[in-house]
């Protein structure tokens, strides 16, 4: 429920401390990561069920309903607006320029509520997205150049591609969010890159299988439980890695 819906009430306090110590609390709050997966699922299903022309409206409606369902916090609304802009752009056959989409979402939200700027969740969400936009590609090129010194350029490119989401993207987001975390929480995780590198590849499995188990369980509970076992594998792996790296940090 934390990863799917952003509900943290059922998570033990010691486990929450481990997530905080390892800098991985972002996976148990709703963010652009969740919206991206939700938008992709709705868009894919809508294309098969309703055709290409109507798919965008179903996907946008799905993102909007999901945003309301999980509480519509400032960070979630920011991610949802960018997701909707992306879906609308694809429908029009036009690519989206991420900095403009981010600025449009932020301007629209602050016009409606100027106090959004003082929301720490919004600040972290905005900063993380800006970090991805500004630094992901430069970091990729830097890693490729570094690896190319020891192997061919083609192999270096493939190697960076394999670890891109788990390492490069995490590092890009850390560059812009670390000052806010230090100022607001006085916390600096020394293992966040390692922990994120290990657990991020498992998160789509948690969301997709967990969501499927939830929906199936509403219709046929035993079937939902069976599918839930698959989600349990990804979720247990995530929790054990977080606990292990948090212990290393405490030691």
Tab-separated table of C-alpha atoms in Angstrom:
chain	number	residue	atom	x	y	z
A	1	UNK	CA	0.000	0.000	0.000
A	2	UNK	CA	2.972	2.305	0.536
A	3	UNK	CA	4.386	1.768	-2.945
A	4	UNK	CA	1.032	1.525	-4.733
A	5	UNK	CA	-0.984	4.143	-2.852
A	6	UNK	CA	1.469	6.089	-0.684
A	7	UNK	CA	-0.175	4.798	2.527
A	8	UNK	CA	2.542	4.408	5.161
A	9	UNK	CA	0.433	3.635	8.243
A	10	UNK	CA	0.984	-0.127	8.021
A	11	UNK	CA	4.774	0.071	7.728
A	12	UNK	CA	6.642	-0.703	10.989
A	13	UNK	CA	8.523	2.239	12.485
A	14	UNK	CA	11.879	0.433	12.397
A	15	UNK	CA	11.467	-0.300	8.691
A	16	UNK	CA	10.577	3.350	8.025
A	17	UNK	CA	13.785	4.295	9.839
A	18	UNK	CA	15.717	1.941	7.545
A	19	UNK	CA	14.168	3.511	4.451
A	20	UNK	CA	15.074	6.952	5.771
A	21	UNK	CA	18.638	5.887	6.642
A	22	UNK	CA	19.218	4.499	3.156
A	23	UNK	CA	17.624	7.396	1.295
A	24	UNK	CA	14.946	5.200	-0.271
A	25	UNK	CA	11.752	6.681	1.171
A	26	UNK	CA	10.943	7.927	-2.328
A	27	UNK	CA	9.765	4.437	-3.309
A	28	UNK	CA	7.048	4.406	-0.639
A	29	UNK	CA	5.614	7.781	-1.587
A	30	UNK	CA	3.799	8.521	-4.813
A	31	UNK	CA	6.084	10.184	-7.328
A	32	UNK	CA	6.770	10.515	-11.017
A	33	UNK	CA	8.008	6.918	-10.977
A	34	UNK	CA	4.535	5.677	-10.005
A	35	UNK	CA	2.765	7.998	-12.428
A	36	UNK	CA	5.006	6.846	-15.280
A	37	UNK	CA	4.138	3.206	-14.652
A	38	UNK	CA	0.423	3.945	-14.165
A	39	UNK	CA	0.281	6.051	-17.348
A	40	UNK	CA	2.081	3.330	-19.286
A	41	UNK	CA	-0.294	0.625	-18.041
A	42	UNK	CA	-3.424	2.667	-18.791
A	43	UNK	CA	-2.129	3.713	-22.212
A	44	UNK	CA	-1.231	0.139	-23.172
A	45	UNK	CA	-4.557	-1.307	-22.037
A	46	UNK	CA	-6.579	1.520	-23.586
A	47	UNK	CA	-4.944	1.045	-26.996
A	48	UNK	CA	-5.993	-2.601	-27.007
A	49	UNK	CA	-9.506	-2.032	-25.682
A	50	UNK	CA	-10.514	1.287	-27.267
A	51	UNK	CA	-8.102	1.893	-30.134
A	52	UNK	CA	-5.362	4.441	-30.649
A	53	UNK	CA	-7.602	7.522	-30.957
A	54	UNK	CA	-9.430	7.041	-27.654
A	55	UNK	CA	-6.514	5.592	-25.720
A	56	UNK	CA	-5.115	8.972	-24.697
A	57	UNK	CA	-8.371	10.046	-23.039
A	58	UNK	CA	-8.624	6.806	-21.090
A	59	UNK	CA	-4.981	7.074	-20.017
A	60	UNK	CA	-5.390	10.725	-18.934
A	61	UNK	CA	-8.553	9.864	-17.015
A	62	UNK	CA	-6.757	6.943	-15.380
A	63	UNK	CA	-3.883	9.171	-14.240
A	64	UNK	CA	-6.341	11.776	-12.928
A	65	UNK	CA	-8.377	9.195	-10.981
A	66	UNK	CA	-5.217	7.618	-9.559
A	67	UNK	CA	-3.954	11.067	-8.488
A	68	UNK	CA	-7.177	11.796	-6.612
A	69	UNK	CA	-7.274	8.274	-5.177
A	70	UNK	CA	-3.819	8.585	-3.572
A	71	UNK	CA	-4.513	11.991	-2.038
A	72	UNK	CA	-3.385	14.497	-4.693
A	73	UNK	CA	-0.441	15.870	-2.716
A	74	UNK	CA	1.636	18.577	-4.391
A	75	UNK	CA	4.324	16.104	-5.486
A	76	UNK	CA	1.730	13.762	-6.988
A	77	UNK	CA	-0.089	16.559	-8.809
A	78	UNK	CA	3.218	17.777	-10.283
A	79	UNK	CA	3.994	14.297	-11.573
A	80	UNK	CA	0.453	13.792	-12.861
A	81	UNK	CA	0.431	17.085	-14.781
A	82	UNK	CA	3.723	16.210	-16.464
A	83	UNK	CA	2.406	12.742	-17.256
A	84	UNK	CA	-0.754	14.185	-18.798
A	85	UNK	CA	1.273	16.660	-20.866
A	86	UNK	CA	3.406	13.790	-22.125
A	87	UNK	CA	0.356	11.685	-23.067
A	88	UNK	CA	-1.278	14.660	-24.804
A	89	UNK	CA	1.918	15.398	-26.722
A	90	UNK	CA	2.139	11.825	-27.973
A	91	UNK	CA	-1.497	12.001	-29.035
A	92	UNK	CA	-0.706	15.101	-31.103
A	93	UNK	CA	2.398	13.462	-32.552
A	94	UNK	CA	4.685	15.951	-30.866
A	95	UNK	CA	7.546	15.299	-28.496
A	96	UNK	CA	7.532	16.919	-25.070
A	97	UNK	CA	10.399	19.054	-23.764
A	98	UNK	CA	10.792	18.071	-20.135
A	99	UNK	CA	11.979	21.451	-18.757
A	100	UNK	CA	8.951	23.178	-20.285
A	101	UNK	CA	6.571	20.509	-18.955
A	102	UNK	CA	8.126	20.822	-15.487
A	103	UNK	CA	7.873	24.627	-15.583
A	104	UNK	CA	4.279	24.494	-16.852
A	105	UNK	CA	3.253	22.128	-14.052
A	106	UNK	CA	4.973	24.256	-11.404
A	107	UNK	CA	3.535	27.545	-12.716
A	108	UNK	CA	0.036	26.124	-12.951
A	109	UNK	CA	0.180	24.752	-9.408
A	110	UNK	CA	1.576	27.924	-7.877
A	111	UNK	CA	-0.977	30.086	-9.662
A	112	UNK	CA	-3.693	28.068	-7.935
A	113	UNK	CA	-1.836	27.886	-4.625
A	114	UNK	CA	1.327	29.985	-4.114
A	115	UNK	CA	2.033	28.151	-0.840
A	116	UNK	CA	2.891	25.083	-2.894
A	117	UNK	CA	6.433	26.462	-3.047
A	118	UNK	CA	6.793	25.859	0.704
A	119	UNK	CA	5.711	22.218	0.438
A	120	UNK	CA	8.851	20.099	1.020
A	121	UNK	CA	7.376	17.202	-0.955
A	122	UNK	CA	6.889	19.504	-3.933
A	123	UNK	CA	10.390	20.923	-3.532
A	124	UNK	CA	11.950	17.446	-3.534
A	125	UNK	CA	9.785	16.277	-6.430
A	126	UNK	CA	10.604	19.350	-8.511
A	127	UNK	CA	14.333	19.162	-7.681
A	128	UNK	CA	14.550	15.432	-8.433
A	129	UNK	CA	12.874	15.902	-11.805
A	130	UNK	CA	15.136	18.837	-12.629
A	131	UNK	CA	18.132	16.708	-11.709
A	132	UNK	CA	16.996	13.983	-14.089
A	133	UNK	CA	16.487	16.522	-16.858
A	134	UNK	CA	19.799	18.327	-16.398
A	135	UNK	CA	22.266	15.656	-15.362
A	136	UNK	CA	21.208	12.215	-16.597
A	137	UNK	CA	22.624	12.552	-20.102
A	138	UNK	CA	25.876	14.302	-19.028
A	139	UNK	CA	26.449	11.585	-16.424
A	140	UNK	CA	25.791	8.878	-19.005
A	141	UNK	CA	28.355	10.411	-21.349
A	142	UNK	CA	30.873	10.804	-18.511
A	143	UNK	CA	30.498	7.158	-17.488
A	144	UNK	CA	30.764	6.036	-21.102
A	145	UNK	CA	33.984	8.017	-21.585
A	146	UNK	CA	35.427	6.586	-18.364
A	147	UNK	CA	34.585	2.993	-19.330
A	148	UNK	CA	35.783	3.520	-22.900
A	149	UNK	CA	39.304	3.866	-21.521
A	150	UNK	CA	39.232	0.189	-20.564
A	151	UNK	CA	37.005	-1.302	-23.273
A	152	UNK	CA	35.408	-0.458	-26.604
A	153	UNK	CA	32.974	2.445	-26.934
A	154	UNK	CA	30.167	0.037	-27.889
A	155	UNK	CA	30.669	-2.104	-24.791
A	156	UNK	CA	30.912	0.993	-22.618
A	157	UNK	CA	27.589	2.239	-23.996
A	158	UNK	CA	25.916	-1.124	-23.328
A	159	UNK	CA	27.297	-1.270	-19.791
A	160	UNK	CA	26.013	2.211	-18.969
A	161	UNK	CA	22.649	1.292	-20.464
A	162	UNK	CA	22.361	-1.691	-18.123
A	163	UNK	CA	22.847	0.399	-14.982
A	164	UNK	CA	21.283	3.615	-16.225
A	165	UNK	CA	18.001	3.597	-14.270
A	166	UNK	CA	19.489	2.162	-11.105
A	167	UNK	CA	22.660	4.251	-10.876
A	168	UNK	CA	22.867	7.184	-13.285
A	169	UNK	CA	19.291	8.336	-12.723
A	170	UNK	CA	19.643	8.004	-8.954
A	171	UNK	CA	22.865	10.023	-8.951
A	172	UNK	CA	21.289	12.724	-11.142
A	173	UNK	CA	18.379	13.086	-8.718
A	174	UNK	CA	20.696	13.096	-5.694
A	175	UNK	CA	22.647	16.058	-7.048
A	176	UNK	CA	19.641	18.377	-6.822
A	177	UNK	CA	17.778	16.878	-3.852
A	178	UNK	CA	20.663	16.460	-1.397
A	179	UNK	CA	20.837	20.189	-0.448
A	180	UNK	CA	17.095	20.193	0.341
A	181	UNK	CA	17.355	16.978	2.386
A	182	UNK	CA	20.310	18.343	4.329
A	183	UNK	CA	18.558	21.655	5.038
A	184	UNK	CA	15.116	20.252	5.915
A	185	UNK	CA	16.023	16.974	7.627
A	186	UNK	CA	19.716	17.252	8.516
A	187	UNK	CA	20.302	13.806	7.029
A	188	UNK	CA	22.857	12.476	4.541
A	189	UNK	CA	22.764	8.812	3.499
A	190	UNK	CA	26.113	7.283	2.580
A	191	UNK	CA	24.599	4.143	1.055
A	192	UNK	CA	21.747	5.601	-0.963
A	193	UNK	CA	23.410	4.973	-4.331
A	194	UNK	CA	24.133	1.340	-3.483
A	195	UNK	CA	20.658	0.679	-2.071
A	196	UNK	CA	18.851	2.379	-4.947
A	197	UNK	CA	21.033	0.540	-7.451
A	198	UNK	CA	19.947	-2.781	-5.915
A	199	UNK	CA	16.230	-2.147	-5.359
A	200	UNK	CA	15.024	0.110	-8.184
A	201	UNK	CA	14.923	-2.674	-10.822
A	202	UNK	CA	12.471	-4.577	-8.590
A	203	UNK	CA	9.974	-1.731	-8.137
A	204	UNK	CA	8.036	-2.164	-11.418
A	205	UNK	CA	7.510	-5.786	-10.344
A	206	UNK	CA	6.122	-4.656	-6.992
A	207	UNK	CA	3.753	-2.169	-8.608
A	208	UNK	CA	2.560	-4.249	-11.543
A	209	UNK	CA	2.108	-7.564	-9.708
A	210	UNK	CA	0.857	-5.851	-6.555
A	211	UNK	CA	-1.677	-3.853	-8.534
A	212	UNK	CA	-2.808	-6.946	-10.435
A	213	UNK	CA	-3.181	-8.870	-7.167
A	214	UNK	CA	-5.257	-6.057	-5.686
A	215	UNK	CA	-7.626	-5.879	-8.659
A	216	UNK	CA	-7.962	-9.647	-9.001
A	217	UNK	CA	-8.480	-10.006	-5.256
A	218	UNK	CA	-11.505	-7.710	-5.480
A	219	UNK	CA	-13.091	-10.145	-7.937
A	220	UNK	CA	-11.695	-13.568	-6.954
A	221	UNK	CA	-9.793	-13.406	-3.676
A	222	UNK	CA	-7.844	-16.710	-4.008
A	223	UNK	CA	-6.616	-15.695	-7.466
A	224	UNK	CA	-5.503	-12.346	-6.089
A	225	UNK	CA	-3.565	-14.140	-3.354
A	226	UNK	CA	-1.765	-16.334	-5.870
A	227	UNK	CA	-0.712	-13.325	-7.956
A	228	UNK	CA	0.229	-11.585	-4.721
A	229	UNK	CA	2.885	-14.242	-4.104
A	230	UNK	CA	4.755	-12.932	-7.144
A	231	UNK	CA	4.610	-9.370	-5.791
A	232	UNK	CA	5.800	-10.758	-2.426
A	233	UNK	CA	9.063	-11.912	-4.027
A	234	UNK	CA	9.898	-8.431	-5.333
A	235	UNK	CA	8.715	-6.750	-2.136
A	236	UNK	CA	10.628	-9.069	0.199
A	237	UNK	CA	13.785	-8.557	-1.835
A	238	UNK	CA	13.324	-4.780	-1.548
A	239	UNK	CA	12.793	-4.867	2.219
A	240	UNK	CA	15.715	-7.199	2.912
A	241	UNK	CA	18.133	-5.098	0.840
A	242	UNK	CA	17.006	-1.933	2.642
A	243	UNK	CA	17.395	-3.583	6.046
A	244	UNK	CA	20.796	-5.032	5.195
A	245	UNK	CA	22.269	-1.791	3.878
A	246	UNK	CA	20.745	0.165	6.761
A	247	UNK	CA	22.474	-2.167	9.227
A	248	UNK	CA	25.735	-1.632	7.402
A	249	UNK	CA	25.190	2.108	7.813
A	250	UNK	CA	24.405	1.836	11.512
A	251	UNK	CA	27.489	-0.320	12.104
